[in-house]
PDB file of C-alpha atoms in Angstrom:
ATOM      1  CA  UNK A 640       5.046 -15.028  17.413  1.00 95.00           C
ATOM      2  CA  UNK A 641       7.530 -12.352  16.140  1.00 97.00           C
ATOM      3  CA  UNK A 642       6.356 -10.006  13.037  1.00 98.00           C
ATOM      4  CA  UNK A 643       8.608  -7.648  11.596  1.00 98.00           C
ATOM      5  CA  UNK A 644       7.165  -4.611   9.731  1.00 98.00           C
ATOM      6  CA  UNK A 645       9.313  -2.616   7.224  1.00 98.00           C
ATOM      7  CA  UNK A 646       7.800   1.330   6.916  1.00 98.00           C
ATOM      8  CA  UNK A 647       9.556   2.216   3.993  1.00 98.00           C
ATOM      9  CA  UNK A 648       7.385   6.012   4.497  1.00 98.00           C
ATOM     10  CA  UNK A 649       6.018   7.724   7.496  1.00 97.00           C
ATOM     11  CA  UNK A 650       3.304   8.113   5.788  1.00 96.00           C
ATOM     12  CA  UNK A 651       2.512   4.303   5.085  1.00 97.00           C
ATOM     13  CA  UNK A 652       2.227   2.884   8.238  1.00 97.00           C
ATOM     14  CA  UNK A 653       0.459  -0.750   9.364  1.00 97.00           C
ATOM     15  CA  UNK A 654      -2.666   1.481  10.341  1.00 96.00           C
ATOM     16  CA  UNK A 655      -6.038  -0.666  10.393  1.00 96.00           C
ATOM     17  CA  UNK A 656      -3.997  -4.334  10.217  1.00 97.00           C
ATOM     18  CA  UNK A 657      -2.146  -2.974  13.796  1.00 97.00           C
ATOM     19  CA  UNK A 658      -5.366  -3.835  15.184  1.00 96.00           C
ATOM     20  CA  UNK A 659      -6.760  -7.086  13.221  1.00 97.00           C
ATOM     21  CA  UNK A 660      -3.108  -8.995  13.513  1.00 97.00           C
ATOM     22  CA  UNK A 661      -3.475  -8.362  17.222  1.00 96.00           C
ATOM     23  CA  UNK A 662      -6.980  -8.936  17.232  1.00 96.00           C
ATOM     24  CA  UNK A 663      -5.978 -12.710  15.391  1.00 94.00           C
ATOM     25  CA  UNK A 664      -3.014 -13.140  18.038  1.00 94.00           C
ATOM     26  CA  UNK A 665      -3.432 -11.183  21.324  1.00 90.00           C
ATOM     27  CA  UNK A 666       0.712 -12.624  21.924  1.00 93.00           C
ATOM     28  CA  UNK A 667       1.811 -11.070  18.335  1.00 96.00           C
ATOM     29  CA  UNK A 668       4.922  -9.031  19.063  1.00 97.00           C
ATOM     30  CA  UNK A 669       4.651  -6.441  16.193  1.00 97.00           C
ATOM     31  CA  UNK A 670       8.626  -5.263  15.446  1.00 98.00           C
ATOM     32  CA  UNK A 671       8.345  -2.012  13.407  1.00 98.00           C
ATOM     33  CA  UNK A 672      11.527  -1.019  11.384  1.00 98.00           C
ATOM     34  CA  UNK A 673      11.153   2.826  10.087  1.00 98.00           C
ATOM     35  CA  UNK A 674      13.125   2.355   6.755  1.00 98.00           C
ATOM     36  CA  UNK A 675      13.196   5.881   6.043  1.00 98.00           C
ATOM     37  CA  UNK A 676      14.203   7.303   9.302  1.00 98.00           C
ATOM     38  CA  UNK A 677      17.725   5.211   8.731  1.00 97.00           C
ATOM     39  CA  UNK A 678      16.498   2.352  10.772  1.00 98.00           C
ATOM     40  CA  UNK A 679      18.589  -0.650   9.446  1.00 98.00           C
ATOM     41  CA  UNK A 680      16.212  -3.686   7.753  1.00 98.00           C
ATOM     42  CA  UNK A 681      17.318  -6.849   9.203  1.00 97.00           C
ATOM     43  CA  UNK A 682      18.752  -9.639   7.558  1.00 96.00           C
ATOM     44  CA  UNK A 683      16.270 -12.730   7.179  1.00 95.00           C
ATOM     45  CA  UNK A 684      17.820 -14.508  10.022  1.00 95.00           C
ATOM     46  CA  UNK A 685      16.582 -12.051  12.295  1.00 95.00           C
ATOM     47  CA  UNK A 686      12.439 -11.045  11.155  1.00 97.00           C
ATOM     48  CA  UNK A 687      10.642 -13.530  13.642  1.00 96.00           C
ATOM     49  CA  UNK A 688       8.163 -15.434  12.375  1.00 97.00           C
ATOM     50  CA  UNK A 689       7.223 -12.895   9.287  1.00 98.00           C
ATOM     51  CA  UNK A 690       7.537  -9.703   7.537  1.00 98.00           C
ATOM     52  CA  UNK A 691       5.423  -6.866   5.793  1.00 98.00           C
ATOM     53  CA  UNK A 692       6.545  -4.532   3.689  1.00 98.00           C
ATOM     54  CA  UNK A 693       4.626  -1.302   3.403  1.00 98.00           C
ATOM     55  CA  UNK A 694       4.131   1.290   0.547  1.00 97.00           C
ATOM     56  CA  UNK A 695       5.349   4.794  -0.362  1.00 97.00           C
ATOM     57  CA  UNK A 696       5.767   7.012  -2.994  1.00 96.00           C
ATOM     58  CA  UNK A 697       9.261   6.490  -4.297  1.00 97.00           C
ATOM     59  CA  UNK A 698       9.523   3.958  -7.247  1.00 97.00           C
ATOM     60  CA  UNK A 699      10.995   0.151  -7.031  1.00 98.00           C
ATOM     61  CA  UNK A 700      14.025   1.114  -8.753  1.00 98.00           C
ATOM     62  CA  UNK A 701      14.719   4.290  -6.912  1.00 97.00           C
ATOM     63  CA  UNK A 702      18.423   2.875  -5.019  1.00 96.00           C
ATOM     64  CA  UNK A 703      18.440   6.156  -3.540  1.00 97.00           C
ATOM     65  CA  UNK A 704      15.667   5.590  -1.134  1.00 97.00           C
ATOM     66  CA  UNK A 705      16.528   4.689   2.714  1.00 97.00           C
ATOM     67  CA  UNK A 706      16.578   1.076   2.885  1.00 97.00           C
ATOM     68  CA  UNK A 707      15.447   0.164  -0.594  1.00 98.00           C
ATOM     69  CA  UNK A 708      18.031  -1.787  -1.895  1.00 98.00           C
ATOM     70  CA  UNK A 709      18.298  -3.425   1.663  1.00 98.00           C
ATOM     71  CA  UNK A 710      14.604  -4.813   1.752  1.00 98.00           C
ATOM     72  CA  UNK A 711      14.490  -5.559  -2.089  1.00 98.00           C
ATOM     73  CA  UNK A 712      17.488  -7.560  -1.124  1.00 98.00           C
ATOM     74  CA  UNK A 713      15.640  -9.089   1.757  1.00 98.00           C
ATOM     75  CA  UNK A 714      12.545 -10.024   0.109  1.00 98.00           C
ATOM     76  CA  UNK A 715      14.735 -11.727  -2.448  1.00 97.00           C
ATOM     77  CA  UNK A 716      15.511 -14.235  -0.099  1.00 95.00           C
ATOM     78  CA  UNK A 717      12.822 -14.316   2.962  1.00 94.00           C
ATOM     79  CA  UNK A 718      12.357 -17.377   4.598  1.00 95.00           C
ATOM     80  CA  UNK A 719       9.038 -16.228   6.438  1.00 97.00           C
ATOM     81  CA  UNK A 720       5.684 -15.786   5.656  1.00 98.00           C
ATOM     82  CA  UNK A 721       5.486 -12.030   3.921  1.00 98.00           C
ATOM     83  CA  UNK A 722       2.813 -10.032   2.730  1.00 98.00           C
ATOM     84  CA  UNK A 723       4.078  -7.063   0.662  1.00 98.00           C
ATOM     85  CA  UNK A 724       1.860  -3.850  -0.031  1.00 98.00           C
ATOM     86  CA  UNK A 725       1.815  -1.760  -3.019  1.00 98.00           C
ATOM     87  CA  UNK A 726       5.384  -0.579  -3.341  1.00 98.00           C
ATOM     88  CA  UNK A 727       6.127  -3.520  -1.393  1.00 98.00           C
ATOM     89  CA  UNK A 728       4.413  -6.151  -3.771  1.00 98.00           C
ATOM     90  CA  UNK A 729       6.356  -3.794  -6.622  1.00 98.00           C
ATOM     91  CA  UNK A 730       9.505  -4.493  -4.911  1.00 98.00           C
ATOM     92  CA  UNK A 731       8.976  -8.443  -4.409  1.00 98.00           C
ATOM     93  CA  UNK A 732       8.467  -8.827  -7.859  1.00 98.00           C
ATOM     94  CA  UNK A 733      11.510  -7.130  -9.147  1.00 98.00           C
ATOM     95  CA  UNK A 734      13.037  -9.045  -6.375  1.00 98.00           C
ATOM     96  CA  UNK A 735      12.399 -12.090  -8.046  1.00 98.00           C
ATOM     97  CA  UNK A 736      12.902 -10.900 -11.654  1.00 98.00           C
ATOM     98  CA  UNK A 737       9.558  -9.362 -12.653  1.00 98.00           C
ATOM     99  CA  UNK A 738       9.057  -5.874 -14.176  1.00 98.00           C
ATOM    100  CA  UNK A 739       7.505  -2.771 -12.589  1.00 98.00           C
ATOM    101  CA  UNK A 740       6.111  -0.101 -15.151  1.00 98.00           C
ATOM    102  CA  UNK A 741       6.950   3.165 -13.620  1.00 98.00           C
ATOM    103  CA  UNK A 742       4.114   5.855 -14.588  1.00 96.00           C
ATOM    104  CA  UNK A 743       2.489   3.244 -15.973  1.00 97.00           C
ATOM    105  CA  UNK A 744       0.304   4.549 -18.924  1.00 95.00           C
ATOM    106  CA  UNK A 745      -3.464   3.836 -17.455  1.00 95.00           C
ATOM    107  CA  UNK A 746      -2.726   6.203 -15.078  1.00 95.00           C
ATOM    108  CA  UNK A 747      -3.356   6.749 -11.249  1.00 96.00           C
ATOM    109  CA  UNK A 748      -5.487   4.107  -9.594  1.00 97.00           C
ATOM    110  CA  UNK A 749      -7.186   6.198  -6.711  1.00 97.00           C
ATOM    111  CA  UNK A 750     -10.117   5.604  -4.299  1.00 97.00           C
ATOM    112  CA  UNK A 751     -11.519   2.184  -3.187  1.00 97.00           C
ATOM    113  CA  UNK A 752     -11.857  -0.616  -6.328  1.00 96.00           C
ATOM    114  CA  UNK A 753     -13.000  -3.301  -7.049  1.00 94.00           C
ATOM    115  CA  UNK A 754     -10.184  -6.582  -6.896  1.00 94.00           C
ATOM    116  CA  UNK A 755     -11.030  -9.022  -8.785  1.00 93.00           C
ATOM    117  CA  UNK A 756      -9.501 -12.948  -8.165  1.00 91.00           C
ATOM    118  CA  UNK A 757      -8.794 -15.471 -10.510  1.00 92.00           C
ATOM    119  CA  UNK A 758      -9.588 -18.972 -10.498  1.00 91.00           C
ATOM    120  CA  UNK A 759      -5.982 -19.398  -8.406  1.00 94.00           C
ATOM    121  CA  UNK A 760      -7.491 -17.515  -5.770  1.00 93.00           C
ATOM    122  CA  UNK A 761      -9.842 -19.953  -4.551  1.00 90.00           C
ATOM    123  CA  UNK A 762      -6.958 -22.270  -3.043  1.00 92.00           C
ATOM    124  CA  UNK A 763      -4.522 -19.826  -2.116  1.00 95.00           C
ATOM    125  CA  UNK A 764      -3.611 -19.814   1.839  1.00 95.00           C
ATOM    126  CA  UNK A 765      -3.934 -16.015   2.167  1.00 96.00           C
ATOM    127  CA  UNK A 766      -7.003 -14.986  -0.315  1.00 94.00           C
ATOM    128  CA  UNK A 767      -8.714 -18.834  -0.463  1.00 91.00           C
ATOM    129  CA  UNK A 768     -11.302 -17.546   2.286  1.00 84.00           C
ATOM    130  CA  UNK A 769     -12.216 -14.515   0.318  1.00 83.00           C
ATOM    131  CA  UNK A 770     -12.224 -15.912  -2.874  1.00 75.00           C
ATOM    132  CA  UNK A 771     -13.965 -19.410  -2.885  1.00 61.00           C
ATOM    133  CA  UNK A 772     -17.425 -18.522  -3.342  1.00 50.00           C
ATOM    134  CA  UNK A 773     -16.519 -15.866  -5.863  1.00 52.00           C
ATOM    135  CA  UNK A 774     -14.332 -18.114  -8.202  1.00 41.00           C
ATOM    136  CA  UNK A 775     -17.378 -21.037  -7.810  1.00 43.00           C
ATOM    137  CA  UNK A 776     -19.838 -18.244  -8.749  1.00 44.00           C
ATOM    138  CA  UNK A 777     -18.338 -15.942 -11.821  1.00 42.00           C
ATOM    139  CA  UNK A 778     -15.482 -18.593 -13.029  1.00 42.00           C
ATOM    140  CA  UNK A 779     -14.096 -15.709 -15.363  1.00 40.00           C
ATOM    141  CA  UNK A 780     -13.453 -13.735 -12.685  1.00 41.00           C
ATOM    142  CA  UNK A 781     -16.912 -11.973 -12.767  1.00 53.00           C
ATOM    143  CA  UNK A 782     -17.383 -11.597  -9.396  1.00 72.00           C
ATOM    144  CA  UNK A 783     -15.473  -8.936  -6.653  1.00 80.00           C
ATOM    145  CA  UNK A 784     -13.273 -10.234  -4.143  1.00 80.00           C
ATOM    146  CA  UNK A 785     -13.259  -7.230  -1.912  1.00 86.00           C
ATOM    147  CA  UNK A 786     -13.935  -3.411  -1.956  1.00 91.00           C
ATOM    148  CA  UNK A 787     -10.390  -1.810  -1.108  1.00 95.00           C
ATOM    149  CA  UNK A 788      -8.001   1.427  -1.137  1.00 97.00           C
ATOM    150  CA  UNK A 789      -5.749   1.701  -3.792  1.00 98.00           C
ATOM    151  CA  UNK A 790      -3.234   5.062  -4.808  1.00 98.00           C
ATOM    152  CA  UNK A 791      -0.325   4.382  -7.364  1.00 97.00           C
ATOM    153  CA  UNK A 792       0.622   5.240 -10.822  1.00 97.00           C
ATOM    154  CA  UNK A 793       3.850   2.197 -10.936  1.00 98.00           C
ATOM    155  CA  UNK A 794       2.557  -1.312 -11.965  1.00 98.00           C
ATOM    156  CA  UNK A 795       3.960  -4.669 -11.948  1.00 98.00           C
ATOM    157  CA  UNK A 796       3.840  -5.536 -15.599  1.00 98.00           C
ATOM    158  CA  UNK A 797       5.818  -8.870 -15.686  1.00 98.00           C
ATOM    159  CA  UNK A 798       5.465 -11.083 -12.855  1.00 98.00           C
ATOM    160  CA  UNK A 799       8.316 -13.731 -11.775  1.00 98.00           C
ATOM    161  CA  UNK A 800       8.403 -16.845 -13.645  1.00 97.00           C
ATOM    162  CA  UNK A 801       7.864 -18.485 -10.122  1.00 94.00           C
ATOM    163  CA  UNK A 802       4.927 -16.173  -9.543  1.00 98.00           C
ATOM    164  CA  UNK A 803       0.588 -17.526  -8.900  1.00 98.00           C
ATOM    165  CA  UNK A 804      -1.283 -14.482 -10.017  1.00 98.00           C
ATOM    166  CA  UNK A 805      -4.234 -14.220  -7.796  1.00 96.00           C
ATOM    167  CA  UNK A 806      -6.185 -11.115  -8.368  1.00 95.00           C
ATOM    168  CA  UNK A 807      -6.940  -7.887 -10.838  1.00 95.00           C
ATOM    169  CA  UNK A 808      -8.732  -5.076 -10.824  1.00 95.00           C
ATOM    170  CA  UNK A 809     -10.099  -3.130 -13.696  1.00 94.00           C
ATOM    171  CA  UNK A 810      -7.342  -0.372 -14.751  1.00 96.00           C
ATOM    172  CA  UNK A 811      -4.290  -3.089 -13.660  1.00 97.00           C
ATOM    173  CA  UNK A 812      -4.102  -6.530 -13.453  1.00 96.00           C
ATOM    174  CA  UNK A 813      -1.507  -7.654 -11.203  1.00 98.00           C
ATOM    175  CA  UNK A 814      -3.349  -6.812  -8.100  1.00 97.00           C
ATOM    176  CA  UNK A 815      -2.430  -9.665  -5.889  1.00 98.00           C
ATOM    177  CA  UNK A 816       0.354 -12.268  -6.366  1.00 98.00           C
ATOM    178  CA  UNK A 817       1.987 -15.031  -4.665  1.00 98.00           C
ATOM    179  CA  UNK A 818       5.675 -16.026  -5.161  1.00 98.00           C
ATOM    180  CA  UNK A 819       6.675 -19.522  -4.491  1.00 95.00           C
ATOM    181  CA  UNK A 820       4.598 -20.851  -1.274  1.00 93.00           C
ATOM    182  CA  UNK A 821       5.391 -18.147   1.150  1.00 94.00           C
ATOM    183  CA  UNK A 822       5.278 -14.652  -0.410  1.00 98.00           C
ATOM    184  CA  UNK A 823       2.107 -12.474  -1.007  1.00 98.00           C
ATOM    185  CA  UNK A 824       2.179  -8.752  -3.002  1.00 98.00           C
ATOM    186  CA  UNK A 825      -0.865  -6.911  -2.952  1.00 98.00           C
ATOM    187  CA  UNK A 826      -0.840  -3.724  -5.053  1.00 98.00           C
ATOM    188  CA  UNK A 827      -4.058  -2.543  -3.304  1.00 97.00           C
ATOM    189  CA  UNK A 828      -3.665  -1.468   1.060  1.00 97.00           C
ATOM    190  CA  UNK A 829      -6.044  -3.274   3.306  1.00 96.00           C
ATOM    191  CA  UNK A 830      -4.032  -1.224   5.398  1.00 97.00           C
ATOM    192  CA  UNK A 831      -5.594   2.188   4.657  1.00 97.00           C
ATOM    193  CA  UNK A 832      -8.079   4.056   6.522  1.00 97.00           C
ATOM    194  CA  UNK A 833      -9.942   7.288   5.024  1.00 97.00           C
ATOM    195  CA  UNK A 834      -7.345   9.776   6.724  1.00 97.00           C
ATOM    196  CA  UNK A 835      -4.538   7.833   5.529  1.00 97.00           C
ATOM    197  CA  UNK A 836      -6.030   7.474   2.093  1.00 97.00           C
ATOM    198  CA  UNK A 837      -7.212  11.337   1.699  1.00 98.00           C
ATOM    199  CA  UNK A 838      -3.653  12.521   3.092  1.00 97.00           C
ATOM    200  CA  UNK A 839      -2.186  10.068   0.049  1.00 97.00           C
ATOM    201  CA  UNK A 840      -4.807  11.818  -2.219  1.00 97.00           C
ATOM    202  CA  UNK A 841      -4.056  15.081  -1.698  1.00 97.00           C
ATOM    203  CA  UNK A 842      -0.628  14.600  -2.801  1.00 95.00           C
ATOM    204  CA  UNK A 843      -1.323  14.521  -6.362  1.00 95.00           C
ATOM    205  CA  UNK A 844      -3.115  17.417  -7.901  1.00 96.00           C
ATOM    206  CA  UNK A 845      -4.842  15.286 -10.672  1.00 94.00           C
ATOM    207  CA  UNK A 846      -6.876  13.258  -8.003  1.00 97.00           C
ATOM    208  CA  UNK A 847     -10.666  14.382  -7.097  1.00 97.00           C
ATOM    209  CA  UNK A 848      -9.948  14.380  -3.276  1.00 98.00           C
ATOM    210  CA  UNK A 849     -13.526  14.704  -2.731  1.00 98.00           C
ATOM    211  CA  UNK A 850     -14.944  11.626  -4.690  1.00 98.00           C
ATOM    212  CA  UNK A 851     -11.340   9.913  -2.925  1.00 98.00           C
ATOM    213  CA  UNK A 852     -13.335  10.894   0.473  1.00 98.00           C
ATOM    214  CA  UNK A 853     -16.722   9.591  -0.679  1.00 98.00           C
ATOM    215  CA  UNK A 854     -15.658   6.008  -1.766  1.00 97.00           C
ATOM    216  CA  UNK A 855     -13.937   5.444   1.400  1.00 97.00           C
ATOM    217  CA  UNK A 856     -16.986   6.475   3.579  1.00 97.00           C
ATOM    218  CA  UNK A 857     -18.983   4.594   1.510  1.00 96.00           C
ATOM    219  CA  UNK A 858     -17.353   1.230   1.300  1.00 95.00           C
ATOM    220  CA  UNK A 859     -16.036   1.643   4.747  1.00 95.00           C
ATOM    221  CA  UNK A 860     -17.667  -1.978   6.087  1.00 93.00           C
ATOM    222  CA  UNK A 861     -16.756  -3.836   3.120  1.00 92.00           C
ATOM    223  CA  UNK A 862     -13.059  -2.745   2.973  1.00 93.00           C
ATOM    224  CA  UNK A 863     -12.710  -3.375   6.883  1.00 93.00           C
ATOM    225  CA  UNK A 864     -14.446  -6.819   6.847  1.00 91.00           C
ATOM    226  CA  UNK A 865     -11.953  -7.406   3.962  1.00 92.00           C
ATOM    227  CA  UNK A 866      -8.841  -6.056   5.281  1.00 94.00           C
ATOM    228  CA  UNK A 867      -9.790  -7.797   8.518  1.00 94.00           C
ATOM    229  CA  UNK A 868     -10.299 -11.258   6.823  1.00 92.00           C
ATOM    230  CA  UNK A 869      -6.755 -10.505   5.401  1.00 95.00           C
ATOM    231  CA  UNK A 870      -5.117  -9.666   8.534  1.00 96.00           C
ATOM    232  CA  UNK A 871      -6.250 -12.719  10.122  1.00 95.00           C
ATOM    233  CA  UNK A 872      -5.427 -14.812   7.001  1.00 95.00           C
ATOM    234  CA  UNK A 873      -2.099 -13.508   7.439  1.00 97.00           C
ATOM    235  CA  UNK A 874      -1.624 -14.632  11.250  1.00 97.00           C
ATOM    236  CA  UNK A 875      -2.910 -18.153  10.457  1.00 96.00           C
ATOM    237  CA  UNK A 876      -0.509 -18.944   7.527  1.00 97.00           C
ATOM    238  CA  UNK A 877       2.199 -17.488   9.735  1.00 96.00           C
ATOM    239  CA  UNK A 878       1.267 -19.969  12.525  1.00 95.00           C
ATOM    240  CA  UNK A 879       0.592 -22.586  10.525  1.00 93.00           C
ATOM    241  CA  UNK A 880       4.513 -22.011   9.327  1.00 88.00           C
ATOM    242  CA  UNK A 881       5.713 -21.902  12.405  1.00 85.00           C
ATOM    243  CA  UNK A 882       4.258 -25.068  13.536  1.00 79.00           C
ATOM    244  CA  UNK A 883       5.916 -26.805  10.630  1.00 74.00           C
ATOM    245  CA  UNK A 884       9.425 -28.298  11.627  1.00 57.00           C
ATOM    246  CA  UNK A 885      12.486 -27.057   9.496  1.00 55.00           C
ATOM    247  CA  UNK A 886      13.707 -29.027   7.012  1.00 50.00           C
ATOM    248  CA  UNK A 887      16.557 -31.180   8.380  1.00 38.00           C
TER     249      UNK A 887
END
């Protein structure tokens, strides 16, 4: 199988899910397009079996940004399995007519959080796993999907009409999202280890880089057994997809 990876940022890069989409298909052929070194993103005739689309720190509206408007425009219209991460999820709902809050007034979510799902969750392809015993448990949404990194101050604050909404957290709720059957945006990063995180955190003054570093050694195993689960959720529904025949 063929997986495409937009890096909209050098400093968002696959990171920890390198290893775990490997780890869930030792064939994977991971295609890595660096966005913002003026690599062209590919039209959706051409991203393999599926796509991810990483983070960074320029806004969903920003046009300006290399290869923006080129993978907003592509995840308008994907016909793979794709799993979208924080700027990413931001940019596949605006792609689909939802609403990003830029600076959105709660402020920066920083450190490793707690995601909450929603009753959805339990029989979604990508979080169902995760989220079974939870939703069965704490109906309301009670219980805590997974531990996991999380740095941004934008916020989806409309999702698209066609839009499940799977998961929240405490300071925003859009955490995790599906559009239509095929399309996942997480606002949190599975992806992120603690260097990746801290080097994230000490980008913005008003973050405690130090309670940033403690969170992520503390929760270490839970976020990695999460992210992992994730990873590998990720690989099946992509396999799953491309074991179904096309539409004639």
């Amino acid at each position: 199988m063929i997986l495409t990876v937009i890096e909209l940022d050098a400093q968002c890069p696959l990171r920890r899910l390198d290893g775990w989409l490997h780890e869930a298909h030792d064939a994977l052929d991971v295609r890595t397009v660096r966005a913002w070194a003026g690599e062209p993103v590919p039209g959706p005739e051409t991203l393999g079996d599926g796509l991810v689309v990483l983070g960074g720190p320029m806004n969903a509206y920003d046009d300006d940004a290399p290869g923006l408007v080129a993978t907003r425009e592509l995840l308008a219209r994907t016909p793979v399995p794709t799993l979208a991460i924080c700027l990413g999820a931001q940019l596949l709902a605006v792609a689909h007519g939802g609403r990003v809050h830029v600076d959105a007034p709660p402020g920066r979510e920083a450190g490793v959080i707690e995601v909450h799902p929603r009753p959805e969750a339990a029989d979604d392809a990508l979080l169902g796993p995760l989220a079974a015993h939870v939703v069965a448990d704490h109906p309301l949404a009670g219980g805590v999907l997974a531990l996991m990194p999380s740095m941004h101050a934008d916020a989806v604050v409309d999702l698209p009409a066609d839009a499940t909404w799977l998961a929240s957290s405490r300071l925003y709720p859009y955490q995790a999202f599906r559009v239509g059957d095929r399309a996942w945006g997480l606002q949190f990063h599975p992806e992120a280890d603690e260097d990746v995180l801290l080097t994230w955190a000490r980008l913005d003054p008003a973050v405690d880089v130090e309670v940033v570093r403690a969170q992520a050694r503390a929760h270490d195993d839970d976020v990695r057994r999460s992210g992992r689960a994730l990873a590998h959720g990720f690989v099946r529904v992509m396999a799953d997809r491309a074991r179904t025949p096309a539409p004639v």
